[in-house]
Amino acid sequence: MTVQSSYSFTPVGVIHSPYKQKFAIPRQPGLVTAAHGKLELLIADNQLELIRDIEQHSHLWLVFVFHGTSEQGWKPLVKAPRLGGNKKTGVFSTRSTFRPNPIGMSVVKLTGTSTVNGNLALDISGLDLLDGTPILDIKPYIPYSDSVQDAQSIMAPMPEQTNFVISFTDNAQQQLLSLGSNYQDLRLFIEQVLNQDPRPAYKKAQTDRQEYGMNLYDLNIRWQIHNNDCTVLSIEKS
């Protein structure tokens, strides 16, 4: 059997996401339900026909390119966060972004349609995609076939979830009050992202008060974790 040596794909859309950098993106879709974004269609012709009846599906599969890491190449062994961040395992045993072909797939919730830059867009939530991610294909999520009831994963049996006590300083509270009306579910979004503990896996056992920053939307959010307490220090325009 002859296999074609290479294939060429043209993106059908691009993601507009609140995640402006890889840091703080949840490792799986659906974990941060308050993450809202848009999928702008890039195919110029017949856009209405392309999405006819799409509202009959609550969720969609997105096939995408890991454009933020593709130039860094790949290795057969990768460090898996679920193994503590230092132990290596086979790349095909993980969902690492560093792959022979930098392609990923993600399930998102469809919440509506709108327009972006004069193009039709799908409004989505629960996304785990970097801003600017190229989308290669869109497929409906079919519950009876896509949800395998007896599926198992020994490496990742359950979602990782912290039990952080999240608080906001007085300064962060005031900034949240002044900015929150411009961003959908901003407080919940910040809390859900922090509850995924975006720190590198090898740092999660540390108990120091190191300060971290993350960019969500056009906001720079500073925070620190000490033991089980997570404190949001400031929320400022980038």
Short mmCIF file of C-alpha atoms in Angstrom, two decimals:
data_model
loop_
_atom_site.label_atom_id
_atom_site.label_comp_id
_atom_site.label_asym_id
_atom_site.label_seq_id
_atom_site.Cartn_x
_atom_site.Cartn_y
_atom_site.Cartn_z
CA MET A 1 0.00 0.00 0.00
CA THR A 2 1.35 3.42 -0.98
CA VAL A 3 0.91 6.27 1.49
CA GLN A 4 1.16 9.84 0.28
CA SER A 5 4.28 11.42 1.79
CA SER A 6 2.69 14.73 2.75
CA TYR A 7 -0.63 16.55 2.85
CA SER A 8 -1.52 20.23 2.78
CA PHE A 9 -4.43 21.78 4.69
CA THR A 10 -5.97 25.23 4.70
CA PRO A 11 -7.58 26.43 7.95
CA VAL A 12 -11.35 26.78 7.83
CA GLY A 13 -11.38 29.16 10.80
CA VAL A 14 -9.43 30.85 13.56
CA ILE A 15 -10.03 31.02 17.32
CA HIS A 16 -10.54 34.28 19.21
CA SER A 17 -9.76 33.24 22.77
CA PRO A 18 -9.26 34.88 26.17
CA TYR A 19 -6.05 32.83 26.49
CA LYS A 20 -3.29 35.01 25.09
CA GLN A 21 -0.40 32.77 26.17
CA LYS A 22 0.08 29.05 26.73
CA PHE A 23 0.47 29.51 30.49
CA ALA A 24 -2.87 29.16 32.35
CA ILE A 25 -4.68 27.32 29.53
CA PRO A 26 -6.43 24.31 31.10
CA ARG A 27 -4.94 21.00 30.02
CA GLN A 28 -8.28 19.67 28.80
CA PRO A 29 -11.44 21.26 27.35
CA GLY A 30 -14.57 21.74 29.42
CA LEU A 31 -12.75 22.22 32.73
CA VAL A 32 -13.14 26.01 32.67
CA THR A 33 -16.76 26.49 31.61
CA ALA A 34 -16.55 30.29 31.97
CA ALA A 35 -13.98 30.53 29.16
CA HIS A 36 -15.84 32.18 26.27
CA GLY A 37 -14.49 32.61 22.76
CA LYS A 38 -15.36 32.74 19.08
CA LEU A 39 -14.49 30.63 16.06
CA GLU A 40 -14.31 32.95 13.04
CA LEU A 41 -14.94 31.17 9.74
CA LEU A 42 -12.31 31.93 7.10
CA ILE A 43 -13.97 30.23 4.14
CA ALA A 44 -15.36 33.21 2.25
CA ASP A 45 -18.11 31.53 0.23
CA ASN A 46 -21.32 29.91 1.42
CA GLN A 47 -20.74 30.56 5.12
CA LEU A 48 -24.43 30.22 5.99
CA GLU A 49 -24.60 26.92 4.17
CA LEU A 50 -21.52 25.67 5.98
CA ILE A 51 -23.20 25.91 9.38
CA ARG A 52 -26.79 25.12 8.43
CA ASP A 53 -28.43 23.12 11.28
CA ILE A 54 -25.31 23.37 13.44
CA GLU A 55 -27.51 24.53 16.32
CA GLN A 56 -28.90 21.00 16.49
CA HIS A 57 -25.65 20.05 18.22
CA SER A 58 -24.80 21.34 21.71
CA HIS A 59 -21.08 20.58 21.37
CA LEU A 60 -18.52 20.48 18.58
CA TRP A 61 -15.23 18.76 17.90
CA LEU A 62 -12.54 21.18 16.72
CA VAL A 63 -9.48 19.83 14.91
CA PHE A 64 -6.70 22.39 15.22
CA VAL A 65 -3.00 23.18 14.85
CA PHE A 66 -0.72 23.71 17.86
CA HIS A 67 0.58 26.86 16.21
CA GLY A 68 2.20 28.20 19.39
CA THR A 69 4.58 25.25 19.80
CA SER A 70 4.87 23.68 16.34
CA GLU A 71 8.27 25.25 15.57
CA GLN A 72 9.83 23.67 18.68
CA GLY A 73 9.69 20.19 17.17
CA TRP A 74 8.95 16.97 19.00
CA LYS A 75 10.53 13.99 20.75
CA PRO A 76 9.27 10.42 21.21
CA LEU A 77 9.34 10.83 24.99
CA VAL A 78 7.69 13.74 26.78
CA LYS A 79 7.26 14.87 30.38
CA ALA A 80 3.66 14.23 31.40
CA PRO A 81 2.11 16.60 33.99
CA ARG A 82 0.09 13.70 35.42
CA LEU A 83 3.38 11.92 36.20
CA GLY A 84 4.72 14.89 38.18
CA GLY A 85 6.27 16.83 35.33
CA ASN A 86 9.65 15.05 35.39
CA LYS A 87 8.96 11.43 34.43
CA LYS A 88 8.89 10.78 30.69
CA THR A 89 6.42 8.68 28.72
CA GLY A 90 5.61 8.09 25.05
CA VAL A 91 4.22 11.06 23.15
CA PHE A 92 1.38 8.94 21.77
CA SER A 93 0.39 8.08 25.38
CA THR A 94 -0.23 11.75 26.12
CA ARG A 95 -1.94 14.84 24.76
CA SER A 96 1.33 16.75 24.63
CA THR A 97 1.41 19.75 22.30
CA PHE A 98 4.80 18.59 20.96
CA ARG A 99 3.82 15.94 18.40
CA PRO A 100 5.11 14.55 15.07
CA ASN A 101 2.20 16.41 13.45
CA PRO A 102 1.19 19.38 15.65
CA ILE A 103 -2.52 18.60 15.51
CA GLY A 104 -4.99 18.54 18.39
CA MET A 105 -8.70 18.04 18.91
CA SER A 106 -10.97 19.66 21.44
CA VAL A 107 -14.64 19.58 22.43
CA VAL A 108 -16.33 22.94 22.94
CA LYS A 109 -19.87 24.00 23.76
CA LEU A 110 -21.75 25.87 21.03
CA THR A 111 -23.57 28.86 22.53
CA GLY A 112 -24.62 30.82 19.44
CA THR A 113 -23.48 32.60 16.31
CA SER A 114 -22.22 36.10 15.63
CA THR A 115 -19.90 37.96 13.26
CA VAL A 116 -16.20 38.81 13.50
CA ASN A 117 -14.35 40.91 10.92
CA GLY A 118 -17.33 40.59 8.60
CA ASN A 119 -17.27 36.78 8.78
CA LEU A 120 -19.68 34.41 10.47
CA ALA A 121 -18.47 33.14 13.84
CA LEU A 122 -19.48 30.38 16.21
CA ASP A 123 -19.77 31.46 19.84
CA ILE A 124 -18.20 28.77 22.03
CA SER A 125 -17.38 28.14 25.67
CA GLY A 126 -15.30 25.70 27.70
CA LEU A 127 -12.45 26.10 25.24
CA ASP A 128 -8.80 25.28 25.96
CA LEU A 129 -7.33 26.96 22.89
CA LEU A 130 -4.73 29.69 22.47
CA ASP A 131 -5.82 32.90 20.78
CA GLY A 132 -5.17 32.68 17.04
CA THR A 133 -5.36 28.87 16.88
CA PRO A 134 -6.00 27.73 13.28
CA ILE A 135 -8.98 25.37 12.95
CA LEU A 136 -8.70 22.63 10.32
CA ASP A 137 -12.15 21.10 10.73
CA ILE A 138 -15.39 21.32 12.69
CA LYS A 139 -17.44 18.22 13.48
CA PRO A 140 -20.54 17.66 15.64
CA TYR A 141 -20.07 15.90 18.96
CA ILE A 142 -22.38 12.86 18.95
CA PRO A 143 -23.03 11.74 22.56
CA TYR A 144 -24.08 8.14 21.89
CA SER A 145 -20.88 7.35 19.97
CA ASP A 146 -18.32 9.87 21.28
CA SER A 147 -18.92 9.17 24.97
CA VAL A 148 -17.60 5.68 25.71
CA GLN A 149 -19.14 4.59 29.01
CA ASP A 150 -16.56 1.94 29.95
CA ALA A 151 -13.46 3.85 28.76
CA GLN A 152 -10.55 3.94 31.21
CA SER A 153 -7.35 5.92 31.67
CA ILE A 154 -5.00 4.76 34.40
CA MET A 155 -2.74 7.77 33.88
CA ALA A 156 -5.57 10.31 34.07
CA PRO A 157 -8.60 8.68 35.72
CA MET A 158 -10.18 11.90 37.00
CA PRO A 159 -9.82 15.63 36.31
CA GLU A 160 -7.22 17.35 38.43
CA GLN A 161 -8.95 19.80 40.73
CA THR A 162 -7.54 21.74 43.63
CA ASN A 163 -9.42 22.78 46.74
CA PHE A 164 -7.84 26.22 46.86
CA VAL A 165 -9.43 28.91 48.98
CA ILE A 166 -9.42 31.73 46.43
CA SER A 167 -9.55 35.32 47.65
CA PHE A 168 -9.08 38.76 46.13
CA THR A 169 -7.18 41.59 47.77
CA ASP A 170 -9.08 44.83 48.28
CA ASN A 171 -7.19 46.26 45.32
CA ALA A 172 -8.14 43.31 43.09
CA GLN A 173 -11.76 43.53 44.26
CA GLN A 174 -11.95 47.18 43.20
CA GLN A 175 -10.35 46.40 39.86
CA LEU A 176 -12.78 43.53 39.34
CA LEU A 177 -15.74 45.82 40.02
CA SER A 178 -14.53 48.40 37.50
CA LEU A 179 -13.60 45.89 34.78
CA GLY A 180 -16.01 43.01 35.30
CA SER A 181 -18.93 44.42 33.30
CA ASN A 182 -16.77 44.36 30.15
CA TYR A 183 -15.91 40.65 30.40
CA GLN A 184 -18.39 37.79 30.62
CA ASP A 185 -18.19 35.86 33.92
CA LEU A 186 -14.80 37.42 34.69
CA ARG A 187 -14.59 36.51 38.38
CA LEU A 188 -15.79 32.95 37.78
CA PHE A 189 -13.38 32.65 34.85
CA ILE A 190 -10.40 33.69 36.99
CA GLU A 191 -11.44 31.36 39.81
CA GLN A 192 -11.90 28.38 37.49
CA VAL A 193 -8.52 28.93 35.84
CA LEU A 194 -6.77 29.18 39.21
CA ASN A 195 -8.53 26.05 40.48
CA GLN A 196 -6.74 24.14 37.71
CA ASP A 197 -3.45 25.29 39.32
CA PRO A 198 -1.67 26.53 36.19
CA ARG A 199 1.76 26.32 37.80
CA PRO A 200 4.26 23.85 36.30
CA ALA A 201 3.75 20.37 37.78
CA TYR A 202 7.14 20.34 39.51
CA LYS A 203 6.25 23.52 41.43
CA LYS A 204 2.97 22.30 42.87
CA ALA A 205 4.64 20.76 45.91
CA GLN A 206 6.31 24.05 46.83
CA THR A 207 4.84 26.19 49.58
CA ASP A 208 6.61 29.50 48.93
CA ARG A 209 4.77 32.72 48.17
CA GLN A 210 6.12 33.18 44.66
CA GLU A 211 4.08 35.64 42.62
CA TYR A 212 2.74 34.58 39.21
CA GLY A 213 1.09 36.39 36.33
CA MET A 214 -1.25 35.31 33.57
CA ASN A 215 -2.87 37.06 30.64
CA LEU A 216 -6.61 36.51 30.18
CA TYR A 217 -8.32 38.63 27.54
CA ASP A 218 -6.30 41.88 27.58
CA LEU A 219 -5.82 41.68 31.35
CA ASN A 220 -2.69 40.95 33.34
CA ILE A 221 -3.67 39.08 36.51
CA ARG A 222 -1.15 38.71 39.34
CA TRP A 223 -1.64 36.01 41.99
CA GLN A 224 0.20 33.85 44.50
CA ILE A 225 -0.36 30.53 46.22
CA HIS A 226 0.67 29.64 49.75
CA ASN A 227 -0.31 26.22 51.07
CA ASN A 228 -4.02 26.00 50.22
CA ASP A 229 -4.63 29.73 49.86
CA CYS A 230 -4.67 31.37 46.44
CA THR A 231 -4.78 35.16 46.46
CA VAL A 232 -5.48 37.35 43.44
CA LEU A 233 -3.31 40.43 43.91
CA SER A 234 -4.23 42.63 40.97
CA ILE A 235 -6.22 42.72 37.71
CA GLU A 236 -4.91 45.32 35.27
CA LYS A 237 -5.14 46.13 31.60
CA SER A 238 -2.12 44.69 29.77
#
